[in-house]
Structure formats: C-alpha cells, structure tokens
Short mmCIF file of C-alpha atoms in Angstrom, two decimals:
data_model
loop_
_atom_site.label_atom_id
_atom_site.label_comp_id
_atom_site.label_asym_id
_atom_site.label_seq_id
_atom_site.Cartn_x
_atom_site.Cartn_y
_atom_site.Cartn_z
CA MET A 1 -21.18 5.25 -14.05
CA ILE A 2 -22.36 1.62 -13.31
CA GLU A 3 -18.87 0.38 -12.95
CA ILE A 4 -17.94 2.89 -10.34
CA LEU A 5 -21.08 2.14 -8.31
CA ALA A 6 -20.23 -1.50 -8.54
CA VAL A 7 -16.58 -1.00 -7.48
CA LEU A 8 -17.80 0.99 -4.24
CA GLY A 9 -21.07 -0.96 -3.77
CA PHE A 10 -19.85 -4.40 -3.61
CA PRO A 11 -17.44 -3.96 -0.63
CA LEU A 12 -19.88 -1.64 1.13
CA LEU A 13 -22.63 -4.19 0.82
CA GLY A 14 -20.21 -6.94 1.76
CA ALA A 15 -19.28 -5.19 4.95
CA LEU A 16 -22.92 -4.83 5.95
CA LEU A 17 -23.63 -8.63 5.07
CA LEU A 18 -20.56 -9.75 7.01
CA ALA A 19 -21.56 -7.65 10.03
CA TRP A 20 -24.53 -9.92 10.26
CA LEU A 21 -23.11 -13.23 8.90
CA GLY A 22 -19.40 -12.82 9.73
CA ALA A 23 -19.16 -15.29 12.51
CA ARG A 24 -20.73 -18.17 10.57
CA PRO A 25 -18.66 -20.95 9.07
CA ASN A 26 -19.32 -19.79 5.52
CA ALA A 27 -18.21 -16.19 6.18
CA PRO A 28 -14.60 -16.61 4.83
CA GLY A 29 -16.26 -17.77 1.62
CA ILE A 30 -18.50 -14.83 1.55
CA ASN A 31 -15.53 -12.60 2.00
CA VAL A 32 -13.76 -14.13 -1.03
CA ALA A 33 -16.94 -13.97 -3.12
CA VAL A 34 -17.44 -10.16 -2.34
CA SER A 35 -13.65 -9.52 -3.11
CA LEU A 36 -13.94 -11.49 -6.38
CA LEU A 37 -17.00 -9.32 -7.32
CA THR A 38 -15.10 -6.07 -6.53
CA LEU A 39 -12.12 -7.42 -8.66
CA LEU A 40 -14.52 -8.12 -11.62
CA ALA A 41 -16.24 -4.69 -11.17
CA ALA A 42 -12.63 -3.03 -11.12
CA ALA A 43 -11.66 -5.06 -14.29
CA ALA A 44 -14.80 -3.65 -16.06
CA LEU A 45 -14.09 -0.16 -14.88
CA THR A 46 -10.53 -0.49 -16.19
CA ALA A 47 -11.66 -1.70 -19.60
CA ARG A 48 -14.01 1.26 -19.98
CA VAL A 49 -11.34 3.79 -19.10
CA ILE A 50 -8.95 2.15 -21.62
CA ALA A 51 -11.60 2.23 -24.30
CA GLU A 52 -13.16 5.61 -23.46
CA GLY A 53 -10.76 7.62 -21.66
CA PRO A 54 -11.18 9.57 -18.25
CA LEU A 55 -14.75 9.40 -16.70
CA LEU A 56 -16.28 12.18 -14.53
CA VAL A 57 -19.60 11.07 -12.97
CA LEU A 58 -22.13 11.62 -10.17
CA ASP A 59 -22.14 15.30 -10.39
CA ARG A 60 -18.39 15.38 -10.88
CA GLN A 61 -17.81 13.91 -7.53
CA PHE A 62 -15.95 10.90 -8.67
CA PHE A 63 -13.28 10.94 -11.49
CA VAL A 64 -11.39 8.11 -13.03
CA ASP A 65 -8.23 8.46 -15.24
CA PRO A 66 -5.37 6.00 -16.14
CA PHE A 67 -3.49 6.98 -12.99
CA ASN A 68 -6.16 6.16 -10.34
CA VAL A 69 -7.91 3.29 -12.24
CA PHE A 70 -4.48 1.53 -12.26
CA LEU A 71 -4.42 1.67 -8.34
CA VAL A 72 -8.18 0.62 -8.27
CA ALA A 73 -7.28 -2.47 -10.25
CA LEU A 74 -4.17 -3.05 -8.18
CA THR A 75 -6.16 -2.58 -4.81
CA ALA A 76 -9.00 -5.05 -6.04
CA LEU A 77 -6.56 -7.63 -7.09
CA VAL A 78 -4.56 -7.72 -3.82
CA GLY A 79 -7.81 -7.46 -1.72
CA PHE A 80 -9.03 -10.49 -3.49
CA THR A 81 -5.78 -12.71 -3.07
CA THR A 82 -5.50 -11.41 0.57
CA SER A 83 -9.04 -12.68 1.16
CA ILE A 84 -8.09 -16.07 -0.26
CA PHE A 85 -5.08 -16.19 2.15
CA SER A 86 -7.01 -15.19 5.12
CA ARG A 87 -9.56 -17.96 4.78
CA PRO A 88 -7.34 -20.82 6.10
CA TYR A 89 -5.19 -18.28 8.20
CA MET A 90 -8.08 -17.03 10.25
CA ARG A 91 -9.50 -20.57 10.64
CA ILE A 92 -6.31 -21.71 12.27
CA GLU A 93 -6.38 -18.64 14.57
CA GLU A 94 -9.91 -19.45 15.60
CA GLU A 95 -8.96 -23.10 16.31
CA ARG A 96 -6.01 -21.97 18.48
CA GLY A 97 -8.35 -19.84 20.50
CA ARG A 98 -7.04 -16.56 19.49
CA LEU A 99 -10.23 -15.47 17.94
CA THR A 100 -13.91 -15.66 18.90
CA PRO A 101 -16.82 -15.73 16.62
CA ALA A 102 -17.47 -12.02 17.56
CA LYS A 103 -13.92 -11.13 16.62
CA LEU A 104 -14.30 -12.98 13.30
CA ARG A 105 -17.36 -10.99 12.48
CA LEU A 106 -15.55 -7.83 13.28
CA TYR A 107 -12.61 -8.91 11.02
CA HIS A 108 -14.71 -9.86 7.94
CA SER A 109 -16.91 -6.77 8.02
CA MET A 110 -14.06 -4.43 8.74
CA TYR A 111 -11.94 -6.06 5.94
CA GLN A 112 -14.55 -5.19 3.39
CA LEU A 113 -15.14 -1.80 4.89
CA PHE A 114 -11.42 -1.13 4.63
CA ASN A 115 -11.46 -2.15 1.02
CA PHE A 116 -14.37 0.32 0.51
CA THR A 117 -12.66 3.30 2.05
CA MET A 118 -9.43 2.76 -0.05
CA LEU A 119 -11.46 2.51 -3.24
CA LEU A 120 -13.42 5.56 -2.23
CA ALA A 121 -10.32 7.54 -1.69
CA LEU A 122 -8.83 6.49 -5.05
CA LEU A 123 -12.03 7.38 -6.89
CA ALA A 124 -13.10 10.56 -5.21
CA ASN A 125 -12.68 13.82 -7.31
CA ASN A 126 -13.61 15.88 -4.36
CA MET A 127 -10.62 16.54 -2.04
CA GLY A 128 -12.86 16.72 0.99
CA ILE A 129 -14.38 13.18 0.23
CA LEU A 130 -10.78 12.02 -0.17
CA TRP A 131 -9.79 13.14 3.27
CA VAL A 132 -13.03 11.56 4.71
CA ALA A 133 -12.10 8.29 3.04
CA MET A 134 -8.59 8.43 4.45
CA GLU A 135 -9.97 9.07 8.00
CA ALA A 136 -12.42 6.21 7.68
CA ALA A 137 -9.53 3.94 6.62
CA THR A 138 -7.69 4.97 9.80
CA LEU A 139 -10.69 3.94 11.98
CA THR A 140 -11.29 0.63 10.21
CA THR A 141 -7.62 -0.40 10.36
CA VAL A 142 -7.58 0.66 14.13
CA LEU A 143 -10.09 -2.12 14.81
CA LEU A 144 -8.21 -4.59 12.64
CA VAL A 145 -4.85 -3.98 14.28
CA SER A 146 -6.41 -4.41 17.73
CA LEU A 147 -8.22 -7.60 16.73
CA TYR A 148 -6.48 -9.85 19.15
CA ARG A 149 -6.99 -7.63 22.14
CA THR A 150 -3.78 -8.34 23.62
CA PRO A 151 -1.82 -5.57 25.45
CA ALA A 152 0.72 -5.21 22.61
CA SER A 153 -2.00 -5.14 19.87
CA LEU A 154 -4.03 -2.49 21.92
CA GLU A 155 -0.79 -0.48 22.31
CA ALA A 156 -0.03 -0.63 18.61
CA ALA A 157 -3.60 0.36 17.68
CA TRP A 158 -3.58 3.28 19.99
CA LYS A 159 -0.22 4.41 18.71
CA TYR A 160 -1.65 4.05 15.06
CA PHE A 161 -4.83 6.03 16.06
CA ILE A 162 -2.94 8.76 17.69
CA LEU A 163 -0.16 9.29 15.22
CA CYS A 164 -2.42 8.86 12.02
CA GLY A 165 -5.16 10.98 13.75
CA VAL A 166 -2.69 13.85 14.19
CA GLY A 167 -1.56 13.27 10.57
CA ILE A 168 -4.94 13.31 9.14
CA ALA A 169 -5.65 16.48 10.96
CA GLN A 170 -2.63 18.14 9.29
CA ALA A 171 -4.16 16.91 5.96
CA LEU A 172 -7.40 18.41 6.99
CA PHE A 173 -5.80 21.88 7.58
CA GLY A 174 -4.00 21.44 4.20
CA THR A 175 -7.37 20.69 2.45
CA ILE A 176 -8.80 23.90 3.91
CA LEU A 177 -5.93 25.97 2.71
CA LEU A 178 -6.45 24.32 -0.67
CA TYR A 179 -10.08 25.38 -0.62
CA PHE A 180 -9.08 28.97 0.49
CA ALA A 181 -6.79 29.16 -2.56
CA ALA A 182 -9.34 27.86 -4.96
CA GLU A 183 -12.44 29.92 -3.64
CA ARG A 184 -10.83 33.11 -4.99
CA VAL A 185 -10.75 31.64 -8.52
CA LEU A 186 -13.54 29.20 -8.63
CA GLY A 187 -15.91 30.78 -6.13
CA ALA A 188 -17.60 29.40 -3.03
CA GLY A 189 -19.12 25.98 -3.28
CA GLY A 190 -18.19 22.24 -3.64
CA GLY A 191 -16.54 22.99 -7.07
CA ALA A 192 -13.55 24.51 -5.35
CA LEU A 193 -12.73 21.20 -3.75
CA LEU A 194 -12.92 19.16 -7.10
CA TRP A 195 -9.49 18.05 -8.31
CA THR A 196 -10.46 18.34 -11.89
CA GLU A 197 -11.60 22.01 -11.40
CA LEU A 198 -8.43 22.79 -9.41
CA ASN A 199 -6.26 21.12 -12.08
CA ALA A 200 -7.81 23.28 -14.79
CA VAL A 201 -7.06 26.51 -12.96
CA LYS A 202 -3.88 25.65 -11.05
CA GLY A 203 -1.94 28.34 -12.79
CA GLN A 204 -4.34 31.01 -11.32
CA LEU A 205 -4.15 29.65 -7.65
CA GLU A 206 -2.20 31.58 -5.01
CA PRO A 207 1.31 30.16 -4.90
CA THR A 208 2.09 30.88 -1.38
CA VAL A 209 -1.05 29.61 0.02
CA LEU A 210 -0.82 26.52 -2.14
CA SER A 211 2.95 25.87 -0.97
CA LEU A 212 1.78 26.06 2.61
CA ALA A 213 -1.09 23.67 1.78
CA PHE A 214 1.15 21.18 0.35
CA VAL A 215 3.39 21.05 3.43
CA PHE A 216 0.39 20.16 5.60
CA LEU A 217 -0.89 17.65 3.01
CA LEU A 218 2.50 16.06 2.63
CA VAL A 219 2.96 15.70 6.49
CA GLY A 220 -0.68 14.38 6.91
CA TYR A 221 -0.89 11.93 4.11
CA GLY A 222 2.84 11.12 4.49
CA THR A 223 2.11 10.02 8.02
CA LYS A 224 -0.21 7.46 6.42
CA THR A 225 2.43 6.48 3.76
CA GLY A 226 4.88 5.81 6.49
CA LEU A 227 7.50 8.34 5.54
CA VAL A 228 10.27 9.01 8.12
CA PRO A 229 10.04 10.68 10.70
CA LEU A 230 6.30 10.05 10.59
CA HIS A 231 6.70 6.20 10.50
CA ASN A 232 6.52 4.99 14.03
CA TRP A 233 3.06 3.51 13.88
CA LEU A 234 3.79 1.31 11.03
CA PRO A 235 6.21 -1.47 12.52
CA ASP A 236 3.93 -1.96 15.48
CA ALA A 237 0.71 -2.17 13.59
CA HIS A 238 2.33 -4.74 11.29
CA ALA A 239 3.75 -6.81 14.08
CA GLU A 240 0.65 -6.99 16.27
CA GLY A 241 -2.13 -7.24 13.90
CA PRO A 242 -3.27 -10.28 11.89
CA THR A 243 -1.01 -11.07 8.95
CA PRO A 244 -3.79 -10.38 6.38
CA VAL A 245 -4.17 -7.01 7.75
CA SER A 246 -0.36 -6.50 7.50
CA ALA A 247 -0.56 -7.53 3.80
CA VAL A 248 -3.25 -4.93 2.84
CA LEU A 249 -1.62 -2.27 5.14
CA SER A 250 1.71 -2.66 3.35
CA GLY A 251 0.48 -3.48 -0.06
CA LEU A 252 -2.48 -1.15 -0.30
CA LEU A 253 -2.98 1.58 2.24
CA LEU A 254 0.47 3.14 1.78
CA ASN A 255 -0.09 3.28 -1.97
CA VAL A 256 -3.56 5.15 -1.46
CA ALA A 257 -1.93 7.81 0.88
CA LEU A 258 0.94 8.26 -1.50
CA TYR A 259 -1.67 8.72 -4.35
CA ALA A 260 -3.09 11.59 -2.42
CA VAL A 261 0.23 13.27 -2.17
CA VAL A 262 0.92 12.91 -5.79
CA ARG A 263 -2.47 14.52 -6.72
CA CYS A 264 -1.65 17.44 -4.56
CA LYS A 265 1.84 17.73 -6.03
CA VAL A 266 0.46 18.11 -9.52
CA LEU A 267 -1.65 21.21 -8.27
CA VAL A 268 1.28 22.76 -6.45
CA GLU A 269 3.85 22.25 -9.33
CA GLY A 270 1.27 23.92 -11.78
CA SER A 271 0.88 27.00 -9.43
CA VAL A 272 4.19 27.61 -7.92
CA HIS A 273 6.38 26.77 -10.86
CA THR A 274 9.31 25.92 -8.81
CA SER A 275 10.92 22.66 -7.44
CA PHE A 276 9.48 23.17 -3.99
CA ALA A 277 7.18 20.13 -3.97
CA ARG A 278 9.76 17.96 -5.73
CA GLU A 279 12.41 18.79 -3.32
CA LEU A 280 10.10 18.12 -0.32
CA MET A 281 9.17 14.70 -1.74
CA MET A 282 12.71 13.83 -2.68
CA GLY A 283 14.01 14.81 0.78
CA PHE A 284 11.26 12.78 2.72
CA GLY A 285 11.84 9.78 0.39
CA LEU A 286 15.54 9.73 0.68
CA LEU A 287 15.38 10.11 4.31
CA SER A 288 12.85 7.16 4.68
CA VAL A 289 15.12 4.86 2.46
CA VAL A 290 18.31 5.58 4.51
CA VAL A 291 16.78 5.42 7.97
CA ALA A 292 14.66 2.27 7.17
CA ALA A 293 17.80 0.53 5.72
CA PHE A 294 19.67 1.04 8.91
CA MET A 295 16.71 -0.08 11.07
CA LEU A 296 16.44 -3.35 9.27
CA SER A 297 19.56 -4.83 10.83
CA ARG A 298 18.17 -4.19 14.34
CA GLN A 299 14.99 -6.09 13.93
CA LYS A 300 14.25 -9.21 15.86
CA ASP A 301 10.56 -9.78 14.79
CA LEU A 302 10.04 -10.94 11.32
CA LYS A 303 6.97 -8.89 10.66
CA ARG A 304 8.65 -5.74 11.96
CA LEU A 305 11.51 -6.45 9.63
CA PHE A 306 9.32 -6.36 6.56
CA ALA A 307 7.50 -3.30 7.87
CA TYR A 308 10.70 -1.37 7.67
CA SER A 309 11.19 -2.67 4.29
CA SER A 310 7.71 -1.25 3.39
CA ILE A 311 9.03 2.17 4.76
CA GLU A 312 12.17 1.69 2.56
CA HIS A 313 10.26 1.09 -0.67
CA MET A 314 7.63 3.81 0.01
CA GLY A 315 10.65 6.05 0.35
CA ILE A 316 11.99 4.91 -3.10
CA ILE A 317 8.56 5.47 -4.71
CA THR A 318 8.23 8.98 -3.03
CA PHE A 319 11.71 9.90 -4.25
CA ALA A 320 10.92 8.69 -7.83
CA PHE A 321 7.62 10.72 -7.84
CA GLY A 322 9.56 13.63 -6.38
CA MET A 323 12.17 13.70 -9.28
CA GLY A 324 9.14 13.53 -11.80
CA GLY A 325 9.53 13.22 -15.52
CA PRO A 326 8.25 10.42 -17.69
CA ILE A 327 10.87 7.92 -16.71
CA ALA A 328 10.83 8.34 -13.02
CA ASN A 329 7.15 8.49 -12.98
CA PHE A 330 6.95 5.32 -14.87
CA ALA A 331 9.41 3.67 -12.73
CA GLY A 332 7.46 4.95 -9.64
CA LEU A 333 4.28 3.29 -10.92
CA LEU A 334 6.02 0.10 -11.86
CA HIS A 335 7.79 -0.06 -8.40
CA MET A 336 4.46 0.56 -6.78
CA THR A 337 2.88 -2.30 -8.46
CA ALA A 338 5.70 -4.76 -7.88
CA HIS A 339 6.02 -3.69 -4.22
CA SER A 340 2.37 -4.24 -3.49
CA LEU A 341 2.38 -7.75 -5.11
CA THR A 342 5.72 -8.80 -3.60
CA LYS A 343 5.25 -7.46 -0.05
CA SER A 344 1.72 -8.87 0.24
CA ALA A 345 3.20 -12.40 -1.04
CA ILE A 346 5.88 -12.08 1.63
CA PHE A 347 3.37 -11.52 4.42
CA PHE A 348 1.21 -14.44 3.20
CA ALA A 349 4.31 -16.64 3.49
CA VAL A 350 5.36 -15.09 6.90
CA GLY A 351 1.80 -15.64 8.10
CA HIS A 352 2.01 -19.33 7.42
CA ALA A 353 5.55 -19.57 8.83
CA THR A 354 4.56 -17.80 12.24
CA GLN A 355 1.62 -20.26 12.49
CA LYS A 356 3.76 -23.28 11.82
CA THR A 357 6.58 -22.22 14.25
CA GLY A 358 4.43 -20.66 16.84
CA THR A 359 6.53 -17.40 16.83
CA GLN A 360 7.31 -14.27 15.09
CA LEU A 361 10.70 -13.87 16.53
CA ILE A 362 13.58 -14.35 14.04
CA ASP A 363 15.72 -16.35 16.47
CA GLY A 364 12.80 -18.82 16.93
CA MET A 365 12.44 -19.69 13.30
CA ARG A 366 14.88 -22.22 11.76
CA GLY A 367 14.73 -24.44 8.63
CA LEU A 368 11.47 -23.51 6.98
CA ILE A 369 12.61 -25.26 3.82
CA THR A 370 12.80 -28.44 5.88
CA ILE A 371 9.41 -28.03 7.43
CA SER A 372 7.70 -27.06 4.10
CA PRO A 373 9.77 -26.52 0.90
CA MET A 374 6.76 -24.52 -0.65
CA MET A 375 6.74 -22.14 2.27
CA GLY A 376 10.53 -21.75 2.61
CA TRP A 377 11.03 -21.11 -1.19
CA GLY A 378 8.12 -18.86 -1.15
CA LEU A 379 9.56 -16.69 1.56
CA MET A 380 13.09 -16.66 0.12
CA LEU A 381 11.97 -15.82 -3.41
CA GLY A 382 9.65 -13.05 -2.05
CA SER A 383 12.58 -11.65 -0.08
CA LEU A 384 14.99 -11.71 -3.00
CA ALA A 385 12.38 -10.17 -5.12
CA ILE A 386 11.88 -7.27 -2.67
CA LEU A 387 15.57 -6.72 -2.42
CA GLY A 388 15.63 -6.03 -6.05
CA MET A 389 17.41 -9.03 -7.39
CA PRO A 390 17.00 -9.68 -11.24
CA PRO A 391 14.98 -10.70 -12.84
CA PHE A 392 12.11 -9.51 -10.69
CA GLY A 393 10.09 -6.42 -11.31
CA ILE A 394 11.63 -4.36 -8.52
CA PHE A 395 15.01 -4.73 -10.12
CA ALA A 396 13.65 -3.01 -13.28
CA SER A 397 11.95 -0.19 -11.41
CA GLU A 398 14.95 0.39 -9.09
CA PHE A 399 17.30 0.37 -12.10
CA LEU A 400 15.14 3.05 -13.73
CA ILE A 401 15.14 5.18 -10.65
CA LEU A 402 18.81 4.91 -10.17
CA ILE A 403 19.76 5.85 -13.67
CA THR A 404 17.31 8.85 -13.62
CA ALA A 405 18.84 9.90 -10.27
CA MET A 406 22.40 9.69 -11.71
CA ARG A 407 21.34 11.97 -14.55
CA GLU A 408 19.06 14.48 -12.69
CA GLN A 409 19.99 14.21 -8.93
CA PRO A 410 23.57 12.97 -8.88
CA TRP A 411 23.95 13.95 -5.23
CA ALA A 412 21.31 11.48 -4.11
CA THR A 413 22.62 8.43 -6.00
CA PRO A 414 25.34 7.35 -3.46
CA PHE A 415 22.74 7.53 -0.69
CA LEU A 416 20.38 5.35 -2.54
CA LEU A 417 23.08 2.81 -3.54
CA ALA A 418 24.37 2.68 0.01
CA ALA A 419 20.98 2.17 1.55
CA LEU A 420 19.96 -0.54 -0.90
CA ALA A 421 23.21 -2.38 -0.07
CA ILE A 422 22.76 -2.15 3.59
CA ALA A 423 19.17 -3.37 3.35
CA PHE A 424 20.27 -6.17 1.12
CA ALA A 425 22.82 -7.34 3.75
CA ALA A 426 20.52 -6.83 6.60
CA VAL A 427 17.54 -8.91 5.11
CA VAL A 428 19.76 -11.77 3.57
CA SER A 429 21.50 -12.35 6.80
CA LYS A 430 18.35 -12.71 8.86
CA LEU A 431 16.48 -14.75 6.22
CA GLN A 432 19.34 -17.29 5.48
CA PRO A 433 19.05 -19.15 8.87
CA ILE A 434 15.21 -18.80 8.88
CA VAL A 435 14.91 -20.62 5.48
CA PHE A 436 17.88 -22.84 5.32
CA GLY A 437 18.92 -23.27 8.93
CA GLU A 438 18.99 -26.65 10.67
CA THR A 439 15.89 -27.59 12.62
CA ASN A 440 14.52 -30.60 14.48
CA ALA A 441 10.92 -29.85 13.48
CA THR A 442 9.25 -32.42 11.43
CA ARG A 443 7.94 -31.78 8.01
CA LEU A 444 4.26 -30.65 7.65
CA PRO A 445 1.95 -33.49 6.77
CA HIS A 446 0.22 -31.21 4.25
CA ARG A 447 1.00 -28.37 1.99
CA PRO A 448 0.03 -24.68 3.21
CA ALA A 449 -2.14 -22.65 0.93
CA MET A 450 0.66 -20.98 -0.99
CA VAL A 451 -1.26 -20.33 -4.27
CA PRO A 452 -1.58 -16.57 -3.57
CA VAL A 453 2.20 -16.29 -2.88
CA TYR A 454 3.34 -17.87 -6.08
CA THR A 455 0.67 -16.17 -8.09
CA HIS A 456 2.07 -12.67 -6.90
CA LEU A 457 5.63 -13.78 -7.41
CA ALA A 458 4.78 -14.91 -10.95
CA LEU A 459 3.32 -11.66 -11.84
CA VAL A 460 6.39 -9.65 -10.32
CA LEU A 461 8.68 -12.07 -12.34
CA MET A 462 6.69 -11.16 -15.46
CA LEU A 463 7.04 -7.39 -14.79
CA GLY A 464 10.77 -7.90 -14.66
CA LEU A 465 11.02 -9.85 -17.93
CA TRP A 466 8.15 -8.46 -19.95
CA ILE A 467 5.50 -5.72 -19.34
CA PRO A 468 2.57 -6.35 -21.51
CA PRO A 469 2.21 -3.53 -24.16
CA TYR A 470 -1.26 -2.50 -22.86
CA LEU A 471 0.17 -2.21 -19.32
CA ALA A 472 3.34 -0.26 -20.42
CA GLN A 473 0.92 2.20 -22.36
CA TRP A 474 -1.25 2.36 -19.26
CA TYR A 475 1.78 3.31 -17.13
CA ARG A 476 3.05 5.98 -19.80
CA GLN A 477 -0.42 7.70 -19.70
CA ALA A 478 -0.45 7.74 -16.06
CA ALA A 479 3.14 9.02 -15.86
CA ARG A 480 2.28 11.91 -18.24
CA LEU A 481 -0.81 12.75 -16.18
CA ILE A 482 1.18 13.25 -12.97
CA GLY A 483 3.90 15.44 -14.62
#
C-alpha cells in the first residue's frame, strides 16, 4: 500500500509545494526532483506487482495489475524526462517575456497536479473515481494550454474545455448505466462501481444496458483519446500550449483515456458475448488512422503536424485493442510504449527548434542540421521512428498489428497500409527541408538540451531490436488480462 500512496502522494504534495514556490528560480529543480521521486515510487510499485501479483488496497478503491502498472511506470518515466526538458525550455520562455513569475507558478503546480490526476485514473479501481480523475485532468490541462494567454491559446483552451467537457459528460452517463447494470447483481453501494467486482460478475450483467453504457463510455473517453470525429480539440491544444504540455498530452493523457476504454471493453465482452465492442473500437480506430493520414499533408504548423500524427497512432492502438487476442493486444501495448516515448522525444526536439527559429510554421524552418546537428538529427530520427521505419519499436508493433489484421480482419488491411503510406509521404516531404534545407542562420554557440530526446529514441530503438524478457513477459500478462 505504501508504494501506491507514494506514487499518488509525491505529485500531489509537489503540486501544493510548487503552488507556493513555483515562481522561484529553483522551482524547475523542485519540479524535476518531485518527478524523480514519483518515478522511483512507480519503480518500487512495479517491482512489487511483478513479485507478488495484483494488489487491491485501501478498501478495494485502488487496484494494480500488470496492465495498469505498466502504464503507471510509463507515465512516471515520461513525466520525469519532460520535467527535465521543461527546465531550460521554460527558462528561455521567461527570458523572452512570454511567461511571468505568476504563470511559471501556475505551470509548475499544474504540471504536478496533472501527473497526479493521470496516476489516480490509472490506479483507481472505482469507475467513479476514474471518471473524477479524468475530469480533473481536463481542468488542469485547460490551464496549461491557456498558459500564454494569447487569443489563440485561449481559444484552444476553450475548445478543449467544451469538447472534452461534453465528452466527459457522456462518460459520466455511461458510468451511471454501468452502475445501473451492476446494482441488480452486486446490490446498492460503492461495490457496484469497483472494476474488480464488475469483472468477477460480468457474465451476469444485463447485456443491453452494458452495450449502451459502452457506447457512451467510448464516445466520452474516446474524445479524450482524440479519436475521429471527436478529435478537433487536439491539434489546437498541441499547437498553442507550451511544448512540454504537448509532450505529456500526446505521450500520456491519450494513453490514460484509452486505458479507460479498454477496461470497459473487458466488461462488455464478458457480458454481451458478441463482437459489438470490438467492432466499435476497430471502426473508430480505422477511421482515425485514415482521416489523420490525409490531414497530415495539409498542415502548415509543425506542432499541429505531430498532433495529427498522435491521432493516427491512437487510432492504430485502438484498432489493435479492438481486434483483441494475445498478439494484437501485445502489439497494442508495445505500440503504446513506443509511441509515448517517440512522440514526447519529437516534441522535445520541436520545442528547441521553435525556440531557435522563432516560429512554428513549417515554411519558416530550414536547415536545422546546420543550426544544430544534435537538434536536426534528433527531429529526423524521431520522425523516422514515428513513421514506423525499422529498426525502431514502432515498426515491430505495426508489423504485428498488420499481420494480425491480414489474418483476422483482411478487409481493414488495405486501409491501414494506404494510410501508413500517405502519412509517411506527408511527414517526410515536410521534414526534409526543415532538417536538411539551406539556411543563412548561424550555428548555435552551444548545444541544446537533447539528452531526453536521445534517451527516449535509444529506448525505442531497443524495443525494435530486443525486448527484455521481463518486459515481454509483462506485456504478455497484460495482454491476457485484457482479453
């Protein structure tokens, strides 16, 4: 129990501390230290779950198994590396007058509170607490997206608040329907919302009510995942918020929302005994992949470009979990890991590039490899990794998803292949002049802070060449748990 309390307690206490000290010069260091403590607590929790199996603590309100502890560890890792990246990034933003001490205090405190809400959502056994945590994550990210207080950032934050607010309201109605179905079997009380209790009696739940509940839950949490046609908030939020916020939004929040959908899918499949939930997830996933691939070629803003890339990849992961089975689930988990690491690395590199060139517009960036070879190669390697080029981990996961689709859903394979080809052509055509184009800009006198970028890319490269046996076993256990 102490590990769960530590995982949740460190970011919550960090948020309170930084709400007080967040404007001081040492606030970025405190932010990094709190994120490191959270990562160490997550590592201790992971070790305990591997050694002892699933944990059910605090009056059954919190539950940890190989599926969510894997996401807890990933969230803590990316949260830590993003805090390292944000240290020099936010200092430069302050020096340029884009941020005041009050805004820095808000950023640092909300960053830790955002981490807390994501970890709370992952660890909650109570579906009601899960909903509350997702709503709290929405509110904290609204404040982060609107940090610059420009008209564009305020508009993006307002759009994010409205769309995700409507979506989370749909998820609330789905949670109420879930409770309605469970009450007849488990009786009134908080136990009717506990996922472990629901999972134990899922075969006795009313199929019609549960099917309707899943529709609302998929629409609600799918809005947070960025699935088409519920995705309109995501490109604006990425483009107008600070780059560290884009990294955690794309690398972490989308995963947590999809985690909620998958947990609900397990219950529905056990009750309905049809392919209803699978077909819905595959449909939304495939639509997201195809639409995002075509939208990539129309983007003129670099951060919006990679925002649509996130929509594409969340569609691939949703499609994989929709197919289900040991191979597709394994591939979905691997893709979720590789995407989080790669996309956050890309946004780290994009953050440095936009600060050095003074623009986010693709036409305004040229010759990054001349300005800074470390920055240029980091962006190019990250882009090749996210496009599924071997030997990076996304190639391995996409290959497994495609061969599973060829065997089980052959009708979908041409759409997937066409979308991946279109996305590859769109991104490469836009990145080539950004990285290798001619420029009159002088070379930077110092190296940008690229350690988080290359650390993430090294991990993604490792996942493509060799998955450590304990990690592969971890994925297999989680894949079995989600059907």
